[in-house]
CSV table of C-alpha atoms and ligand atoms in Angstrom, one decimal:
chain,number,residue,atom,x,y,z
A,1,MET,CA,-18.0,6.4,16.2
A,2,THR,CA,-16.7,8.1,19.3
A,3,ASN,CA,-16.0,11.8,19.3
A,4,LEU,CA,-12.3,11.1,19.5
A,5,ASN,CA,-12.4,9.4,16.1
A,6,ALA,CA,-14.7,11.9,14.4
A,7,LYS,CA,-11.9,14.4,13.5
A,8,PRO,CA,-9.5,11.9,11.9
A,9,ARG,CA,-12.3,10.3,9.9
A,10,ILE,CA,-13.4,13.7,8.6
A,11,GLN,CA,-9.8,14.6,7.7
A,12,LEU,CA,-9.4,11.2,6.0
A,13,ALA,CA,-12.6,11.8,4.0
A,14,GLU,CA,-11.3,15.2,2.9
A,15,GLN,CA,-7.9,13.9,1.9
A,16,LEU,CA,-9.6,11.1,-0.2
A,17,ALA,CA,-11.9,13.7,-1.8
A,18,GLU,CA,-8.9,15.8,-2.8
A,19,ALA,CA,-7.1,12.8,-4.2
A,20,THR,CA,-10.3,11.8,-6.1
A,21,GLY,CA,-10.8,15.3,-7.4
A,22,GLU,CA,-7.2,15.4,-8.6
A,23,ALA,CA,-7.5,12.0,-10.3
A,24,LEU,CA,-10.6,13.2,-12.1
A,25,ARG,CA,-9.0,16.4,-13.2
A,26,GLN,CA,-5.9,14.5,-14.6
A,27,ASP,CA,-8.1,12.1,-16.6
A,28,LEU,CA,-10.5,14.7,-17.8
A,29,ALA,CA,-7.5,16.7,-19.2
A,30,ARG,CA,-6.9,13.9,-21.7
A,31,GLN,CA,-10.4,12.4,-22.3
A,32,GLU,CA,-13.9,13.6,-22.6
A,33,ARG,CA,-15.5,11.6,-19.8
A,34,ALA,CA,-14.3,9.9,-16.6
A,35,LEU,CA,-15.8,7.2,-14.5
A,36,LEU,CA,-15.9,6.9,-10.7
A,37,VAL,CA,-16.9,3.6,-9.1
A,38,LEU,CA,-18.0,4.1,-5.5
A,39,SER,CA,-19.0,1.9,-2.6
A,40,GLY,CA,-21.9,2.2,-0.2
A,41,GLY,CA,-22.2,1.5,3.5
A,42,SER,CA,-21.7,4.0,6.3
A,43,THR,CA,-18.0,4.9,5.9
A,44,PRO,CA,-18.2,6.9,2.7
A,45,VAL,CA,-20.8,9.5,3.8
A,46,PRO,CA,-18.2,12.2,4.8
A,47,PHE,CA,-16.1,11.4,1.7
A,48,PHE,CA,-19.2,11.8,-0.6
A,49,GLU,CA,-19.9,15.2,1.1
A,50,ALA,CA,-16.3,16.4,0.7
A,51,LEU,CA,-16.2,15.2,-2.9
A,52,SER,CA,-19.3,17.0,-3.8
A,53,ARG,CA,-17.5,20.3,-2.9
A,54,GLN,CA,-14.6,19.6,-5.3
A,55,ALA,CA,-14.5,22.1,-8.2
A,56,LEU,CA,-14.8,19.8,-11.3
A,57,PRO,CA,-16.5,19.7,-14.6
A,58,TRP,CA,-19.0,17.4,-13.1
A,59,GLU,CA,-21.1,17.2,-16.3
A,60,ARG,CA,-18.3,15.1,-17.7
A,61,VAL,CA,-18.2,12.6,-14.8
A,62,ASP,CA,-20.0,9.3,-14.7
A,63,VAL,CA,-20.6,7.7,-11.3
A,64,THR,CA,-21.7,4.2,-10.5
A,65,LEU,CA,-21.5,1.8,-7.6
A,66,ALA,CA,-19.4,-1.3,-6.9
A,67,ASP,CA,-22.5,-3.0,-5.6
A,68,GLU,CA,-26.1,-2.5,-4.6
A,69,ARG,CA,-28.8,-4.1,-2.4
A,70,TRP,CA,-31.8,-5.1,-4.6
A,71,VAL,CA,-34.1,-2.6,-3.0
A,72,SER,CA,-35.9,0.5,-4.3
A,73,GLU,CA,-34.1,3.8,-4.3
A,74,SER,CA,-36.4,5.1,-1.6
A,75,SER,CA,-35.1,2.4,0.8
A,76,GLU,CA,-32.7,3.4,3.6
A,77,ALA,CA,-30.6,0.4,2.5
A,78,SER,CA,-30.1,1.8,-1.1
A,79,ASN,CA,-26.6,2.8,-2.0
A,80,ALA,CA,-28.0,4.9,-4.9
A,81,ARG,CA,-30.0,6.9,-2.3
A,82,LEU,CA,-26.8,7.4,-0.4
A,83,VAL,CA,-25.0,8.7,-3.4
A,84,ARG,CA,-27.9,11.0,-4.4
A,85,CYS,CA,-28.2,12.4,-0.9
A,86,HIS,CA,-24.6,13.0,-0.1
A,87,LEU,CA,-22.7,13.3,-3.4
A,88,LEU,CA,-25.0,14.5,-6.2
A,89,GLN,CA,-25.5,17.8,-4.5
A,90,GLY,CA,-24.5,21.3,-5.4
A,91,GLU,CA,-22.3,21.4,-8.5
A,92,ALA,CA,-21.9,17.6,-8.4
A,93,GLU,CA,-25.7,17.3,-9.1
A,94,VAL,CA,-25.0,17.3,-12.8
A,95,ALA,CA,-22.8,14.2,-12.7
A,96,ASN,CA,-24.3,11.2,-14.6
A,97,PHE,CA,-25.3,8.6,-12.1
A,98,VAL,CA,-25.8,5.0,-13.3
A,99,SER,CA,-27.6,2.8,-10.8
A,100,LEU,CA,-27.4,-0.9,-10.5
A,101,THR,CA,-31.1,-1.7,-10.1
A,102,THR,CA,-34.1,-2.1,-12.3
A,103,ASP,CA,-37.8,-2.5,-11.6
A,104,ASP,CA,-37.5,-6.3,-11.9
A,105,GLU,CA,-38.3,-8.3,-8.9
A,106,THR,CA,-35.0,-10.0,-8.6
A,107,PRO,CA,-31.4,-9.1,-9.5
A,108,GLU,CA,-31.2,-12.3,-11.6
A,109,GLN,CA,-34.0,-10.7,-13.8
A,110,GLY,CA,-32.3,-7.3,-13.9
A,111,VAL,CA,-28.7,-8.3,-14.4
A,112,GLU,CA,-28.8,-8.2,-18.2
A,113,ALA,CA,-30.1,-4.6,-18.3
A,114,VAL,CA,-27.6,-3.5,-15.7
A,115,THR,CA,-24.8,-5.2,-17.6
A,116,ARG,CA,-25.7,-3.1,-20.7
A,117,ARG,CA,-25.6,0.1,-18.7
A,118,ILE,CA,-22.3,-0.8,-17.1
A,119,GLU,CA,-20.7,-1.9,-20.5
A,120,ALA,CA,-21.6,1.6,-21.9
A,121,LEU,CA,-19.5,3.4,-19.3
A,122,PRO,CA,-16.0,4.8,-20.1
A,123,TRP,CA,-13.7,2.0,-18.8
A,124,PRO,CA,-11.1,1.8,-17.4
A,125,ALA,CA,-12.5,3.8,-14.5
A,126,CYS,CA,-10.6,6.8,-13.2
A,127,MET,CA,-10.9,5.3,-9.7
A,128,VAL,CA,-12.6,2.5,-7.9
A,129,VAL,CA,-13.2,3.2,-4.2
A,130,LEU,CA,-13.8,0.1,-2.2
A,131,GLY,CA,-15.0,-0.4,1.3
A,132,MET,CA,-14.5,-3.6,3.4
A,133,GLY,CA,-16.6,-5.4,6.0
A,134,GLY,CA,-15.5,-7.1,9.1
A,135,ASP,CA,-15.7,-10.5,7.3
A,136,GLY,CA,-13.3,-9.3,4.6
A,137,HIS,CA,-16.0,-8.7,2.0
A,138,THR,CA,-15.7,-5.9,-0.5
A,139,ALA,CA,-18.3,-4.7,-3.0
A,140,SER,CA,-20.9,-7.5,-2.6
A,141,LEU,CA,-18.2,-10.2,-2.8
A,142,PHE,CA,-18.9,-11.9,0.5
A,143,PRO,CA,-17.1,-15.0,1.9
A,144,ASP,CA,-20.5,-16.7,2.0
A,145,ASN,CA,-21.9,-15.7,-1.4
A,146,ARG,CA,-23.3,-18.7,-3.2
A,147,GLU,CA,-21.7,-17.2,-6.4
A,148,LEU,CA,-18.4,-16.1,-4.9
A,149,GLU,CA,-16.2,-18.3,-7.1
A,150,LEU,CA,-18.0,-16.8,-10.1
A,151,GLY,CA,-17.6,-13.3,-8.8
A,152,LEU,CA,-13.9,-13.7,-8.4
A,153,THR,CA,-13.3,-15.4,-11.8
A,154,THR,CA,-15.9,-14.4,-14.4
A,155,ASP,CA,-15.2,-11.8,-17.1
A,156,ALA,CA,-18.9,-10.8,-17.0
A,157,PRO,CA,-19.0,-7.3,-15.5
A,158,VAL,CA,-22.0,-7.7,-13.2
A,159,LEU,CA,-23.6,-10.6,-11.3
A,160,ALA,CA,-26.5,-11.2,-9.0
A,161,VAL,CA,-25.5,-12.6,-5.6
A,162,ARG,CA,-27.3,-14.4,-2.8
A,163,THR,CA,-25.6,-14.2,0.6
A,164,PRO,CA,-27.0,-16.1,3.6
A,165,SER,CA,-25.5,-13.6,6.0
A,166,GLN,CA,-27.2,-10.7,4.3
A,167,PRO,CA,-30.9,-9.7,4.5
A,168,GLN,CA,-31.3,-8.6,0.8
A,169,ALA,CA,-30.3,-10.1,-2.5
A,170,ARG,CA,-27.6,-8.0,-4.1
A,171,ILE,CA,-26.0,-7.1,-7.4
A,172,THR,CA,-22.3,-6.5,-7.7
A,173,LEU,CA,-19.6,-5.7,-10.2
A,174,SER,CA,-17.3,-8.7,-10.6
A,175,ALA,CA,-13.7,-8.7,-9.4
A,176,ASP,CA,-12.6,-8.6,-13.1
A,177,ARG,CA,-14.6,-5.4,-13.8
A,178,LEU,CA,-13.5,-3.8,-10.5
A,179,HIS,CA,-9.9,-4.3,-11.5
A,180,GLN,CA,-10.5,-2.2,-14.6
A,181,ALA,CA,-9.5,1.1,-13.2
A,182,ARG,CA,-6.4,3.4,-13.2
A,183,ARG,CA,-6.5,3.8,-9.4
A,184,HIS,CA,-7.8,1.7,-6.6
A,185,VAL,CA,-8.5,2.9,-3.1
A,186,LEU,CA,-9.7,1.1,0.1
A,187,HIS,CA,-11.5,3.4,2.4
A,188,ILE,CA,-11.8,2.0,5.9
A,189,THR,CA,-11.9,3.2,9.5
A,190,GLY,CA,-11.5,1.6,13.0
A,191,ASP,CA,-9.1,-0.9,14.6
A,192,ASP,CA,-11.3,-3.9,13.7
A,193,LYS,CA,-11.0,-3.2,10.0
A,194,ARG,CA,-7.3,-2.6,10.3
A,195,SER,CA,-6.9,-6.0,11.9
A,196,VAL,CA,-9.0,-7.6,9.1
A,197,LEU,CA,-6.8,-5.9,6.5
A,198,ALA,CA,-3.6,-7.1,8.3
A,199,ARG,CA,-5.0,-10.7,8.3
A,200,ALA,CA,-5.9,-10.3,4.6
A,201,MET,CA,-2.3,-9.3,3.8
A,202,SER,CA,-0.9,-12.4,5.5
A,203,GLY,CA,-2.6,-14.9,3.2
A,204,ASP,CA,-3.7,-15.5,-0.3
A,205,ASP,CA,-7.2,-17.2,-0.4
A,206,SER,CA,-9.7,-14.6,-1.8
A,207,ARG,CA,-12.5,-17.0,-1.0
A,208,GLU,CA,-11.8,-16.6,2.7
A,209,LEU,CA,-11.3,-12.8,2.6
A,210,PRO,CA,-12.5,-11.4,-0.8
A,211,ILE,CA,-10.6,-8.1,-0.3
A,212,ARG,CA,-7.5,-10.2,-1.1
A,213,ALA,CA,-8.5,-10.1,-4.7
A,214,PHE,CA,-7.6,-6.4,-4.7
A,215,LEU,CA,-4.5,-6.1,-2.6
A,216,SER,CA,-2.1,-6.0,-5.6
A,217,CYS,CA,-4.1,-3.6,-7.8
A,218,PRO,CA,-2.1,-1.7,-6.4
A,219,LEU,CA,-4.5,-0.6,-3.6
A,220,ALA,CA,-4.0,2.7,-1.8
A,221,VAL,CA,-5.3,2.3,1.8
A,222,TYR,CA,-7.1,5.3,3.4
A,223,TRP,CA,-7.5,4.4,7.0
A,224,ALA,CA,-8.2,6.4,10.2
A,225,PRO,CA,-8.9,5.1,13.7
B,301,6PG,O1,-23.1,-1.4,0.1
B,301,6PG,C1,-22.2,-1.9,0.9
B,301,6PG,O2,-22.5,-2.1,2.1
B,301,6PG,C2,-20.9,-2.0,0.3
B,301,6PG,O3,-20.6,-1.8,-0.9
B,301,6PG,C3,-19.9,-2.8,1.1
B,301,6PG,O4,-19.0,-3.5,0.4
B,301,6PG,C4,-19.3,-1.9,2.1
B,301,6PG,O5,-18.3,-1.1,1.5
B,301,6PG,C5,-18.8,-2.6,3.3
B,301,6PG,O6,-19.8,-3.4,3.8
B,301,6PG,C6,-18.4,-1.6,4.4
B,301,6PG,O7,-19.5,-1.0,4.9
B,301,6PG,P1,-19.4,0.1,6.1
B,301,6PG,O8,-18.8,1.3,5.5
B,301,6PG,O9,-20.9,0.3,6.4
B,301,6PG,O10,-18.7,-0.6,7.2
């Protein structure tokens, strides 16, 4: 990130944190608990930090992830670690975080236990915040997943995925489960991702660019240079 882009990215993160806080307040006014589904990667760090400063009844908020690398929580690559370090701080520390990993060796072995945890959450989610990679992937629905067709079509909430372009095995919520939310946001930065999104909007095949599976959720795009 160049210095020139730092300010708009921080402002974007703050605007998204305000919108997320407002959505949670609205839902919590009419139901006991609300669920937030968040993405990992590098983009959401300032958003997580801004969100942790929102004044909310955090003890009534459940937080989980759209996807996770099958690594331990102490690994730099762990999205759970990212959420714990940058979101579950201060007042937000009391939110209930539900991780997508187990002690099993592989995501295929752990998927059943994770499915039970995910099923127990209060769906539909208040909000799903998606990220996107330069290859059009979102969550861990990558164009080169061996299980992509399944991820886009199954009504199972969670699946283990193997992706030749990625170093680790992963676990991801399915497109069907990610659709089950009152609000959908795509949080992206930079000209490259804007071009990928433009390309995604000019076609239909979600197997080529999996983000396409979410373009008509409707999807609110939070973008900054
Ligand atoms: O854990 C992850 O990596 C994600 O859930 C993934 O879908 C992410 O949102 C995109 O890869 C964008 O990542 P960046 O923000 O790092 O570009």
